[in-house]
mmCIF file of C-alpha atoms and ligand atoms in Angstrom:
data_model
loop_
_atom_site.group_PDB
_atom_site.id
_atom_site.type_symbol
_atom_site.label_atom_id
_atom_site.label_comp_id
_atom_site.label_asym_id
_atom_site.label_seq_id
_atom_site.Cartn_x
_atom_site.Cartn_y
_atom_site.Cartn_z
ATOM 1 C CA MET A 1168 -0.096 -0.142 -0.024
ATOM 2 C CA ASP A 1169 0.941 3.389 -0.645
ATOM 3 C CA ARG A 1170 2.624 5.594 2.213
ATOM 4 C CA LYS A 1171 0.348 8.315 3.721
ATOM 5 C CA ILE A 1172 1.518 11.863 3.061
ATOM 6 C CA SER A 1173 2.469 14.165 5.497
ATOM 7 C CA LEU A 1174 2.857 18.212 4.471
ATOM 8 C CA THR A 1175 3.583 21.264 6.597
ATOM 9 C CA GLY A 1176 5.067 24.613 5.495
ATOM 10 C CA ILE A 1177 6.410 27.347 7.760
ATOM 11 C CA LYS A 1178 6.251 31.118 6.663
ATOM 12 C CA PRO A 1179 9.878 32.791 6.763
ATOM 13 C CA THR A 1180 8.900 35.704 8.889
ATOM 14 C CA GLY A 1181 11.896 35.573 10.983
ATOM 15 C CA ASN A 1182 13.973 33.948 13.321
ATOM 16 C CA LEU A 1183 13.028 30.435 14.396
ATOM 17 C CA HIS A 1184 12.473 29.893 17.771
ATOM 18 C CA ILE A 1185 12.180 26.754 20.467
ATOM 19 C CA GLY A 1186 8.186 27.034 19.969
ATOM 20 C CA ASN A 1187 8.484 26.660 16.092
ATOM 21 C CA TYR A 1188 11.139 23.752 17.091
ATOM 22 C CA PHE A 1189 8.631 21.709 19.562
ATOM 23 C CA GLY A 1190 5.155 23.269 18.261
ATOM 24 C CA ALA A 1191 6.184 22.245 14.492
ATOM 25 C CA ILE A 1192 9.660 21.016 13.420
ATOM 26 C CA LYS A 1193 10.448 17.917 15.815
ATOM 27 C CA PRO A 1194 7.068 16.774 15.069
ATOM 28 C CA ALA A 1195 6.728 17.151 11.365
ATOM 29 C CA LEU A 1196 10.589 15.641 11.367
ATOM 30 C CA GLU A 1197 9.291 12.573 13.366
ATOM 31 C CA LEU A 1198 6.441 11.925 10.962
ATOM 32 C CA ALA A 1199 8.767 11.885 8.121
ATOM 33 C CA GLY A 1200 10.052 8.502 9.277
ATOM 34 C CA GLU A 1201 6.466 6.896 8.754
ATOM 35 C CA TYR A 1202 4.680 9.097 5.856
ATOM 36 C CA ASP A 1203 5.972 10.425 2.746
ATOM 37 C CA ALA A 1204 6.675 14.195 3.799
ATOM 38 C CA ARG A 1205 6.412 17.266 1.824
ATOM 39 C CA TYR A 1206 7.657 19.763 3.620
ATOM 40 C CA PHE A 1207 8.321 23.519 2.122
ATOM 41 C CA ILE A 1208 9.184 27.414 2.974
ATOM 42 C CA ALA A 1209 5.672 29.626 2.464
ATOM 43 C CA ASP A 1210 7.653 32.135 1.305
ATOM 44 C CA TYR A 1211 4.474 33.886 -0.946
ATOM 45 C CA HIS A 1212 2.227 33.598 2.406
ATOM 46 C CA ALA A 1213 5.372 35.722 4.018
ATOM 47 C CA LEU A 1214 5.317 38.529 1.268
ATOM 48 C CA ASN A 1215 1.821 39.581 2.729
ATOM 49 C CA THR A 1216 3.616 41.075 5.732
ATOM 50 C CA MET A 1217 7.325 41.529 4.694
ATOM 51 C CA LYS A 1218 8.027 43.863 2.055
ATOM 52 C CA ASP A 1219 11.677 44.473 2.570
ATOM 53 C CA PRO A 1220 13.470 42.478 0.152
ATOM 54 C CA ALA A 1221 16.899 41.748 1.656
ATOM 55 C CA GLU A 1222 15.243 40.811 4.763
ATOM 56 C CA LEU A 1223 12.527 38.519 3.367
ATOM 57 C CA SER A 1224 15.594 36.573 1.286
ATOM 58 C CA ALA A 1225 17.709 35.941 4.056
ATOM 59 C CA THR A 1226 14.781 34.680 6.279
ATOM 60 C CA ILE A 1227 13.625 32.233 3.574
ATOM 61 C CA ARG A 1228 17.647 30.684 3.673
ATOM 62 C CA GLU A 1229 17.814 31.036 7.233
ATOM 63 C CA VAL A 1230 14.298 29.009 7.658
ATOM 64 C CA ALA A 1231 15.489 26.526 5.019
ATOM 65 C CA ALA A 1232 18.472 26.101 6.710
ATOM 66 C CA GLY A 1233 16.593 25.552 9.991
ATOM 67 C CA TRP A 1234 14.794 22.665 8.626
ATOM 68 C CA LEU A 1235 18.050 21.002 7.552
ATOM 69 C CA ALA A 1236 20.057 21.899 10.607
ATOM 70 C CA CYS A 1237 17.114 20.289 12.678
ATOM 71 C CA GLY A 1238 17.657 17.027 10.890
ATOM 72 C CA LEU A 1239 15.225 17.012 7.680
ATOM 73 C CA ASP A 1240 16.917 15.043 4.955
ATOM 74 C CA PRO A 1241 16.328 16.287 1.689
ATOM 75 C CA GLU A 1242 16.747 12.932 0.097
ATOM 76 C CA ASN A 1243 13.836 11.458 2.224
ATOM 77 C CA VAL A 1244 11.506 14.686 2.159
ATOM 78 C CA VAL A 1245 10.497 16.593 -0.811
ATOM 79 C CA PHE A 1246 12.004 20.035 0.575
ATOM 80 C CA TYR A 1247 10.809 23.374 -1.739
ATOM 81 C CA ARG A 1248 10.114 26.861 -1.786
ATOM 82 C CA GLN A 1249 6.255 27.661 -2.205
ATOM 83 C CA SER A 1250 7.075 30.013 -4.602
ATOM 84 C CA ALA A 1251 9.554 27.439 -7.126
ATOM 85 C CA VAL A 1252 5.920 25.324 -7.842
ATOM 86 C CA SER A 1253 3.556 27.840 -9.885
ATOM 87 C CA GLU A 1254 1.277 25.043 -9.675
ATOM 88 C CA VAL A 1255 0.281 26.160 -6.124
ATOM 89 C CA PHE A 1256 -1.264 29.764 -7.744
ATOM 90 C CA GLU A 1257 -3.368 28.181 -10.470
ATOM 91 C CA LEU A 1258 -4.744 25.804 -8.170
ATOM 92 C CA ALA A 1259 -5.259 28.499 -5.763
ATOM 93 C CA THR A 1260 -7.147 30.178 -8.422
ATOM 94 C CA MET A 1261 -9.432 27.545 -9.181
ATOM 95 C CA LEU A 1262 -10.373 26.869 -5.372
ATOM 96 C CA MET A 1263 -11.057 30.612 -5.408
ATOM 97 C CA ALA A 1264 -14.319 29.917 -7.143
ATOM 98 C CA PHE A 1265 -15.225 27.263 -4.370
ATOM 99 C CA THR A 1266 -14.681 29.446 -1.443
ATOM 100 C CA GLY A 1267 -17.490 31.703 -0.080
ATOM 101 C CA LYS A 1268 -16.265 35.103 1.029
ATOM 102 C CA GLY A 1269 -18.384 34.314 4.040
ATOM 103 C CA LEU A 1270 -15.802 31.743 5.060
ATOM 104 C CA MET A 1271 -12.800 34.096 4.575
ATOM 105 C CA ASN A 1272 -14.719 36.423 6.770
ATOM 106 C CA ARG A 1273 -14.525 33.919 9.475
ATOM 107 C CA ALA A 1274 -10.819 33.535 9.461
ATOM 108 C CA HIS A 1275 -9.070 34.631 13.051
ATOM 109 C CA ALA A 1276 -6.422 36.475 11.427
ATOM 110 C CA TYR A 1277 -8.773 38.559 9.295
ATOM 111 C CA LYS A 1278 -11.147 38.839 12.257
ATOM 112 C CA ALA A 1279 -8.433 39.650 14.542
ATOM 113 C CA ALA A 1280 -7.119 42.406 12.090
ATOM 114 C CA LEU A 1281 -10.558 44.067 12.091
ATOM 115 C CA GLN A 1282 -10.748 43.585 15.606
ATOM 116 C CA GLU A 1283 -7.799 45.929 16.013
ATOM 117 C CA ASN A 1284 -9.048 48.203 13.315
ATOM 118 C CA ALA A 1285 -11.970 48.776 15.355
ATOM 119 C CA GLU A 1286 -10.168 49.305 18.568
ATOM 120 C CA LYS A 1287 -8.125 52.294 17.107
ATOM 121 C CA GLY A 1288 -11.251 53.495 15.467
ATOM 122 C CA ASP A 1289 -9.921 52.937 11.998
ATOM 123 C CA ASP A 1290 -11.296 51.901 9.034
ATOM 124 C CA PRO A 1291 -12.414 48.177 9.316
ATOM 125 C CA ASP A 1292 -10.374 46.957 6.456
ATOM 126 C CA ALA A 1293 -7.192 49.499 6.643
ATOM 127 C CA GLY A 1294 -3.962 47.692 6.460
ATOM 128 C CA VAL A 1295 -5.643 44.464 5.500
ATOM 129 C CA ASN A 1296 -4.228 43.519 1.805
ATOM 130 C CA MET A 1297 -6.200 40.715 -0.159
ATOM 131 C CA GLY A 1298 -3.192 38.296 0.487
ATOM 132 C CA LEU A 1299 -4.172 38.279 4.327
ATOM 133 C CA PHE A 1300 -7.921 38.128 3.162
ATOM 134 C CA THR A 1301 -7.399 35.137 0.936
ATOM 135 C CA TYR A 1302 -4.296 33.363 3.070
ATOM 136 C CA PRO A 1303 -6.531 30.302 3.853
ATOM 137 C CA VAL A 1304 -7.294 29.800 0.063
ATOM 138 C CA LEU A 1305 -3.496 29.866 -0.852
ATOM 139 C CA MET A 1306 -3.026 27.651 2.329
ATOM 140 C CA ALA A 1307 -5.536 25.281 0.911
ATOM 141 C CA ALA A 1308 -3.715 24.997 -2.291
ATOM 142 C CA ASP A 1309 -0.496 24.203 -0.346
ATOM 143 C CA ILE A 1310 -1.819 21.488 1.325
ATOM 144 C CA ILE A 1311 -4.216 19.754 -1.571
ATOM 145 C CA LEU A 1312 -2.099 20.387 -4.169
ATOM 146 C CA PHE A 1313 0.472 17.213 -2.521
ATOM 147 C CA ASP A 1314 -2.578 15.152 -1.821
ATOM 148 C CA SER A 1315 -1.619 15.606 1.766
ATOM 149 C CA ASP A 1316 -3.087 13.057 4.103
ATOM 150 C CA VAL A 1317 -2.069 14.809 7.537
ATOM 151 C CA VAL A 1318 -0.876 18.229 8.135
ATOM 152 C CA PRO A 1319 1.285 18.817 11.385
ATOM 153 C CA VAL A 1320 1.003 21.770 12.608
ATOM 154 C CA GLY A 1321 0.285 24.029 16.323
ATOM 155 C CA LYS A 1322 -3.442 24.524 17.557
ATOM 156 C CA ASP A 1323 -3.446 28.044 15.894
ATOM 157 C CA GLN A 1324 -3.525 26.551 12.635
ATOM 158 C CA VAL A 1325 -6.329 23.798 13.057
ATOM 159 C CA GLN A 1326 -9.027 26.319 11.473
ATOM 160 C CA HIS A 1327 -7.058 26.969 8.380
ATOM 161 C CA ILE A 1328 -7.131 23.008 8.076
ATOM 162 C CA GLU A 1329 -10.754 23.086 8.526
ATOM 163 C CA MET A 1330 -11.024 25.504 5.821
ATOM 164 C CA ALA A 1331 -8.965 23.328 3.263
ATOM 165 C CA GLN A 1332 -11.345 20.219 4.095
ATOM 166 C CA ASP A 1333 -14.074 22.393 3.561
ATOM 167 C CA ILE A 1334 -12.988 23.551 0.052
ATOM 168 C CA ALA A 1335 -11.895 20.416 -1.236
ATOM 169 C CA GLN A 1336 -15.317 18.849 0.132
ATOM 170 C CA SER A 1337 -16.817 21.621 -2.083
ATOM 171 C CA VAL A 1338 -14.845 20.386 -5.180
ATOM 172 C CA ASN A 1339 -15.545 16.924 -4.807
ATOM 173 C CA TYR A 1340 -19.434 17.440 -3.990
ATOM 174 C CA ASN A 1341 -19.595 19.515 -6.981
ATOM 175 C CA TYR A 1342 -18.259 17.091 -9.754
ATOM 176 C CA LYS A 1343 -19.517 13.936 -7.884
ATOM 177 C CA GLN A 1344 -16.020 12.255 -7.363
ATOM 178 C CA GLU A 1345 -13.174 12.731 -5.315
ATOM 179 C CA VAL A 1346 -11.314 14.962 -7.250
ATOM 180 C CA LEU A 1347 -9.290 16.280 -4.271
ATOM 181 C CA LYS A 1348 -7.912 14.480 -1.053
ATOM 182 C CA VAL A 1349 -9.526 15.895 2.053
ATOM 183 C CA PRO A 1350 -6.906 16.476 4.293
ATOM 184 C CA GLN A 1351 -6.575 16.165 8.191
ATOM 185 C CA ALA A 1352 -4.895 18.232 10.983
ATOM 186 C CA ALA A 1353 -2.233 16.519 13.062
ATOM 187 C CA VAL A 1354 -1.842 18.303 16.276
ATOM 188 C CA GLN A 1355 0.666 17.020 18.765
ATOM 189 C CA GLU A 1356 -1.414 17.365 21.790
ATOM 190 C CA HIS A 1357 1.256 16.730 24.263
ATOM 191 C CA VAL A 1358 3.634 19.433 23.092
ATOM 192 C CA ALA A 1359 2.348 22.285 25.580
ATOM 193 C CA VAL A 1360 2.291 25.822 24.029
ATOM 194 C CA VAL A 1361 6.121 26.429 24.780
ATOM 195 C CA PRO A 1362 6.207 29.522 26.996
ATOM 196 C CA GLY A 1363 8.186 32.738 26.442
ATOM 197 C CA LEU A 1364 10.463 34.737 28.493
ATOM 198 C CA ASP A 1365 7.717 36.493 30.150
ATOM 199 C CA GLY A 1366 5.451 33.294 30.407
ATOM 200 C CA ARG A 1367 3.300 34.136 27.509
ATOM 201 C CA LYS A 1368 3.053 31.936 24.692
ATOM 202 C CA MET A 1369 6.299 32.159 22.911
ATOM 203 C CA SER A 1370 5.670 33.948 19.706
ATOM 204 C CA LYS A 1371 7.520 36.359 17.288
ATOM 205 C CA SER A 1372 4.800 38.996 18.018
ATOM 206 C CA TYR A 1373 5.394 39.337 21.552
ATOM 207 C CA GLY A 1374 9.270 40.264 21.317
ATOM 208 C CA ASN A 1375 9.653 36.878 23.786
ATOM 209 C CA THR A 1376 11.224 33.959 22.098
ATOM 210 C CA ILE A 1377 14.423 32.024 22.417
ATOM 211 C CA PRO A 1378 16.051 31.786 18.882
ATOM 212 C CA LEU A 1379 16.994 28.649 18.116
ATOM 213 C CA PHE A 1380 20.287 29.380 16.698
ATOM 214 C CA ILE A 1381 21.519 32.209 18.560
ATOM 215 C CA PRO A 1382 25.382 32.023 20.348
ATOM 216 C CA GLU A 1383 25.692 30.358 23.201
ATOM 217 C CA LYS A 1384 26.617 33.758 25.183
ATOM 218 C CA ASN A 1385 23.340 35.268 23.959
ATOM 219 C CA LEU A 1386 21.581 32.283 25.052
ATOM 220 C CA ARG A 1387 22.587 32.408 28.220
ATOM 221 C CA LYS A 1388 21.765 36.045 28.548
ATOM 222 C CA LEU A 1389 18.238 35.313 27.589
ATOM 223 C CA ILE A 1390 17.684 32.636 29.986
ATOM 224 C CA MET A 1391 19.160 34.760 32.965
ATOM 225 C CA ARG A 1392 16.224 37.196 31.770
ATOM 226 C CA ILE A 1393 13.407 34.848 32.321
ATOM 227 C CA VAL A 1394 10.887 36.694 34.590
ATOM 228 C CA THR A 1395 10.499 35.023 37.800
ATOM 229 C CA ASN A 1396 8.569 35.617 41.259
ATOM 230 C CA SER A 1397 10.218 37.032 44.030
ATOM 231 C CA GLN A 1398 10.485 33.772 46.267
ATOM 232 C CA GLY A 1399 13.724 33.803 48.358
ATOM 233 C CA VAL A 1400 16.278 30.974 47.718
ATOM 234 C CA GLU A 1401 15.638 29.064 51.084
ATOM 235 C CA GLU A 1402 11.752 28.707 50.036
ATOM 236 C CA PRO A 1403 10.767 25.631 48.304
ATOM 237 C CA LYS A 1404 8.936 26.111 44.891
ATOM 238 C CA ASP A 1405 6.281 24.688 42.626
ATOM 239 C CA PRO A 1406 7.875 23.334 39.688
ATOM 240 C CA ALA A 1407 4.492 23.301 37.617
ATOM 241 C CA ALA A 1408 4.254 27.218 38.173
ATOM 242 C CA SER A 1409 7.872 27.759 37.184
ATOM 243 C CA GLN A 1410 8.190 28.360 33.457
ATOM 244 C CA ILE A 1411 11.654 27.449 33.974
ATOM 245 C CA PHE A 1412 10.894 24.305 34.712
ATOM 246 C CA LEU A 1413 7.899 24.019 31.714
ATOM 247 C CA LEU A 1414 11.100 24.640 29.257
ATOM 248 C CA TYR A 1415 13.569 22.272 31.227
ATOM 249 C CA LYS A 1416 11.081 19.591 30.569
ATOM 250 C CA LEU A 1417 11.666 19.992 26.943
ATOM 251 C CA PHE A 1418 15.154 19.673 26.902
ATOM 252 C CA ALA A 1419 15.927 17.122 30.132
ATOM 253 C CA SER A 1420 15.844 13.478 30.377
ATOM 254 C CA ALA A 1421 13.404 12.102 32.991
ATOM 255 C CA GLU A 1422 16.116 11.603 35.483
ATOM 256 C CA GLU A 1423 17.182 15.249 35.432
ATOM 257 C CA GLN A 1424 13.450 16.321 35.546
ATOM 258 C CA THR A 1425 12.833 14.371 38.655
ATOM 259 C CA ALA A 1426 16.108 15.681 40.281
ATOM 260 C CA LEU A 1427 15.101 19.325 39.640
ATOM 261 C CA GLU A 1428 11.810 18.571 40.979
ATOM 262 C CA GLU A 1429 12.870 17.708 44.070
ATOM 263 C CA ARG A 1430 15.439 20.387 44.238
ATOM 264 C CA TYR A 1431 12.603 22.831 43.764
ATOM 265 C CA ARG A 1432 10.437 21.100 46.660
ATOM 266 C CA GLU A 1433 13.064 20.998 49.118
ATOM 267 C CA GLY A 1434 13.915 24.655 49.141
ATOM 268 C CA GLY A 1435 17.386 25.933 49.104
ATOM 269 C CA MET A 1436 17.570 26.432 45.502
ATOM 270 C CA GLY A 1437 17.273 30.103 43.813
ATOM 271 C CA TRP A 1438 16.186 31.090 40.999
ATOM 272 C CA GLY A 1439 19.720 31.841 39.436
ATOM 273 C CA GLU A 1440 20.790 28.609 39.884
ATOM 274 C CA ALA A 1441 17.666 26.884 38.165
ATOM 275 C CA LYS A 1442 18.559 29.303 35.240
ATOM 276 C CA GLU A 1443 21.907 27.849 34.809
ATOM 277 C CA GLU A 1444 20.489 23.960 35.080
ATOM 278 C CA LEU A 1445 18.064 25.053 32.224
ATOM 279 C CA PHE A 1446 21.315 27.193 30.340
ATOM 280 C CA ARG A 1447 23.015 23.627 30.816
ATOM 281 C CA VAL A 1448 20.440 21.405 29.028
ATOM 282 C CA VAL A 1449 19.466 23.738 26.244
ATOM 283 C CA ASN A 1450 22.895 24.728 25.116
ATOM 284 C CA ARG A 1451 23.311 20.906 25.003
ATOM 285 C CA GLU A 1452 20.565 20.164 22.810
ATOM 286 C CA LEU A 1453 21.060 23.320 20.617
ATOM 287 C CA SER A 1454 24.561 23.318 20.182
ATOM 288 C CA PRO A 1455 25.148 20.959 17.678
ATOM 289 C CA VAL A 1456 21.842 22.235 15.649
ATOM 290 C CA ARG A 1457 23.345 25.700 15.921
ATOM 291 C CA GLU A 1458 26.744 24.389 14.715
ATOM 292 C CA ARG A 1459 24.857 23.058 11.500
ATOM 293 C CA PHE A 1460 22.927 25.937 11.061
ATOM 294 C CA ASN A 1461 26.090 28.195 10.734
ATOM 295 C CA ALA A 1462 27.739 25.968 8.149
ATOM 296 C CA ILE A 1463 24.481 25.486 5.978
ATOM 297 C CA VAL A 1464 23.174 29.239 6.181
ATOM 298 C CA SER A 1465 26.719 30.418 5.007
ATOM 299 C CA ASP A 1466 26.517 27.820 1.525
ATOM 300 C CA THR A 1467 24.162 29.737 -0.076
ATOM 301 C CA GLN A 1468 24.830 27.996 -3.245
ATOM 302 C CA GLY A 1469 24.422 24.776 -1.694
ATOM 303 C CA LEU A 1470 21.031 25.792 -0.177
ATOM 304 C CA ASP A 1471 19.897 26.977 -3.559
ATOM 305 C CA ARG A 1472 20.760 23.864 -4.944
ATOM 306 C CA ILE A 1473 18.811 21.479 -2.460
ATOM 307 C CA LEU A 1474 15.782 23.776 -2.859
ATOM 308 C CA ALA A 1475 15.830 23.358 -6.787
ATOM 309 C CA ALA A 1476 16.384 19.801 -6.245
ATOM 310 C CA GLY A 1477 13.273 19.981 -4.096
ATOM 311 C CA ALA A 1478 11.138 21.481 -6.535
ATOM 312 C CA GLU A 1479 12.016 19.103 -9.296
ATOM 313 C CA LYS A 1480 10.376 16.403 -7.324
ATOM 314 C CA ALA A 1481 7.368 18.693 -6.219
ATOM 315 C CA ARG A 1482 6.197 20.125 -9.943
ATOM 316 C CA PRO A 1483 5.388 16.512 -11.436
ATOM 317 C CA ILE A 1484 3.286 15.744 -8.103
ATOM 318 C CA ALA A 1485 1.555 19.294 -8.621
ATOM 319 C CA ALA A 1486 0.950 19.188 -11.927
ATOM 320 C CA ALA A 1487 -1.181 15.782 -11.849
ATOM 321 C CA THR A 1488 -3.320 17.479 -9.078
ATOM 322 C CA VAL A 1489 -3.976 20.445 -11.024
ATOM 323 C CA LYS A 1490 -4.388 18.219 -14.154
ATOM 324 C CA ARG A 1491 -7.119 16.250 -12.630
ATOM 325 C CA PHE A 1492 -8.901 19.049 -11.373
ATOM 326 C CA ARG A 1493 -8.442 20.890 -15.069
ATOM 327 C CA LYS A 1494 -10.054 17.826 -16.367
ATOM 328 C CA ALA A 1495 -12.947 17.251 -13.842
ATOM 329 C CA ALA A 1496 -13.592 21.631 -14.352
ATOM 330 C CA GLY A 1497 -13.725 20.727 -18.415
ATOM 331 C CA ILE A 1498 -10.840 22.967 -18.572
ATOM 332 C CA ASP A 1499 -8.476 20.442 -20.154
HETATM 333 P P1 ADP B 735 5.238 33.024 15.592
HETATM 334 O O1 ADP B 735 3.986 32.720 16.570
HETATM 335 O O2 ADP B 735 6.395 32.962 16.153
HETATM 336 O O3 ADP B 735 5.066 34.122 14.681
HETATM 337 P P2 ADP B 735 4.753 30.972 13.661
HETATM 338 O O4 ADP B 735 3.091 31.957 13.822
HETATM 339 O O5 ADP B 735 5.219 31.223 12.375
HETATM 340 O O6 ADP B 735 4.902 31.509 14.912
HETATM 341 O O7 ADP B 735 4.233 29.668 13.924
HETATM 342 C C1 ADP B 735 5.123 28.476 12.793
HETATM 343 C C2 ADP B 735 4.715 27.389 13.669
HETATM 344 O O8 ADP B 735 5.361 26.927 14.903
HETATM 345 C C3 ADP B 735 3.317 26.831 13.787
HETATM 346 O O9 ADP B 735 3.121 25.634 13.554
HETATM 347 C C4 ADP B 735 3.302 27.022 15.278
HETATM 348 O O10 ADP B 735 1.790 26.632 15.740
HETATM 349 C C5 ADP B 735 4.170 26.703 15.783
HETATM 350 N N1 ADP B 735 4.357 27.664 17.548
HETATM 351 C C6 ADP B 735 4.662 28.716 16.970
HETATM 352 N N2 ADP B 735 4.753 29.312 18.438
HETATM 353 C C7 ADP B 735 4.647 28.002 19.060
HETATM 354 C C8 ADP B 735 4.648 27.726 20.826
HETATM 355 N N3 ADP B 735 4.809 28.774 21.714
HETATM 356 N N4 ADP B 735 4.631 26.557 20.993
HETATM 357 C C9 ADP B 735 3.855 25.650 20.306
HETATM 358 N N5 ADP B 735 4.016 25.648 18.714
HETATM 359 C C10 ADP B 735 4.366 26.942 18.379
HETATM 360 N N1 LIG B 736 0.068 29.498 8.020
HETATM 361 C C1 LIG B 736 1.242 28.490 8.767
HETATM 362 C C2 LIG B 736 1.502 29.393 9.711
HETATM 363 O O1 LIG B 736 1.363 30.350 9.640
HETATM 364 C C3 LIG B 736 2.404 28.335 7.409
HETATM 365 C C4 LIG B 736 1.813 27.580 6.284
HETATM 366 C C5 LIG B 736 1.721 28.093 4.966
HETATM 367 C C6 LIG B 736 1.315 26.259 6.195
HETATM 368 N N2 LIG B 736 0.682 26.921 4.253
HETATM 369 C C7 LIG B 736 1.022 25.932 4.732
HETATM 370 C C8 LIG B 736 1.167 25.203 7.235
HETATM 371 C C9 LIG B 736 0.364 24.604 4.707
HETATM 372 C C10 LIG B 736 0.770 23.894 6.966
HETATM 373 C C11 LIG B 736 0.111 23.397 5.434
HETATM 374 O O2 LIG B 736 2.228 28.653 10.350
#
């Protein structure tokens, strides 16, 4: 039997951080053992918000190098840039004809923009471009184009996958045949939302991230900046209420976790010491990844070659889907 297909994309809108690593990259790479994996850089999605060419081309390369440094094997995974597979845009145009405007009105990102404008007393659509408004259609095209069975994403993306399901189903219903595969979201329930330096969800938009590839010295400084309460050294502390411990659990072995948990409960350990221990395990895991990243990102030509080879593998798969759809639609 054919293996099932796993697909996901990351927008190159900034530095990858450890929230992206545990929420998206690691789970996707684990699936790549069992599924036929198709992973890509969603560069046209990033264009909605990034208008500086030098910055965008740098972040595209950084996200590509990031995937590779984290262990993506381009021999095993079809790895490409969205912009290199033009069938995505052809499919997106066809899907538009099956997408209700009302569906787009309900998308979280669009609604958040409207809400923000309302709070500021601005025009409802101020700053909203059509790329943002139609974002879920392009994302549906990314997914449907590659006959994806599962899409590993964080919880925040589930609505988009549900919209892709709706759109694919409308197509199939209209032509009374399974023209397009209906995808499923694969959300890692056990990976809690990774907390940031200030205790909120780690996110670029909150400026509270630990970037994956920062130099060791800066990593240590950031960890020392984690916000803590005013409990003194001698006081027993509650591990479950400490984001130092929540982060520690992501990087430490079971024995290390038990040992630190005991030290929290016993008292006698200050926050500074807990942060040093956190730094030790984070740096242990990230050092080799950082070294690989630095080597890969500086080899621009090598990266371009890998992405070009990935696009070569992606295009025939994409062309077959578009052809099937055009035939069903009477445009062949
Ligand atoms: P950001 O919030 O920093 O802009 P993105 O929205 O670009 O991150 O997220 C890219 C991927 O990483 C998504 O699949 C998202 O669910 C996942 N992700 C981002 N932040 C976290 C987090 N703090 N914990 C778990 N997963 C996350
Ligand atoms: N919207 C996703 C995000 O913001 C990125 C993305 C674009 C994506 N196309 C996709 C994810 C297709 C999964 C599948 O993180």
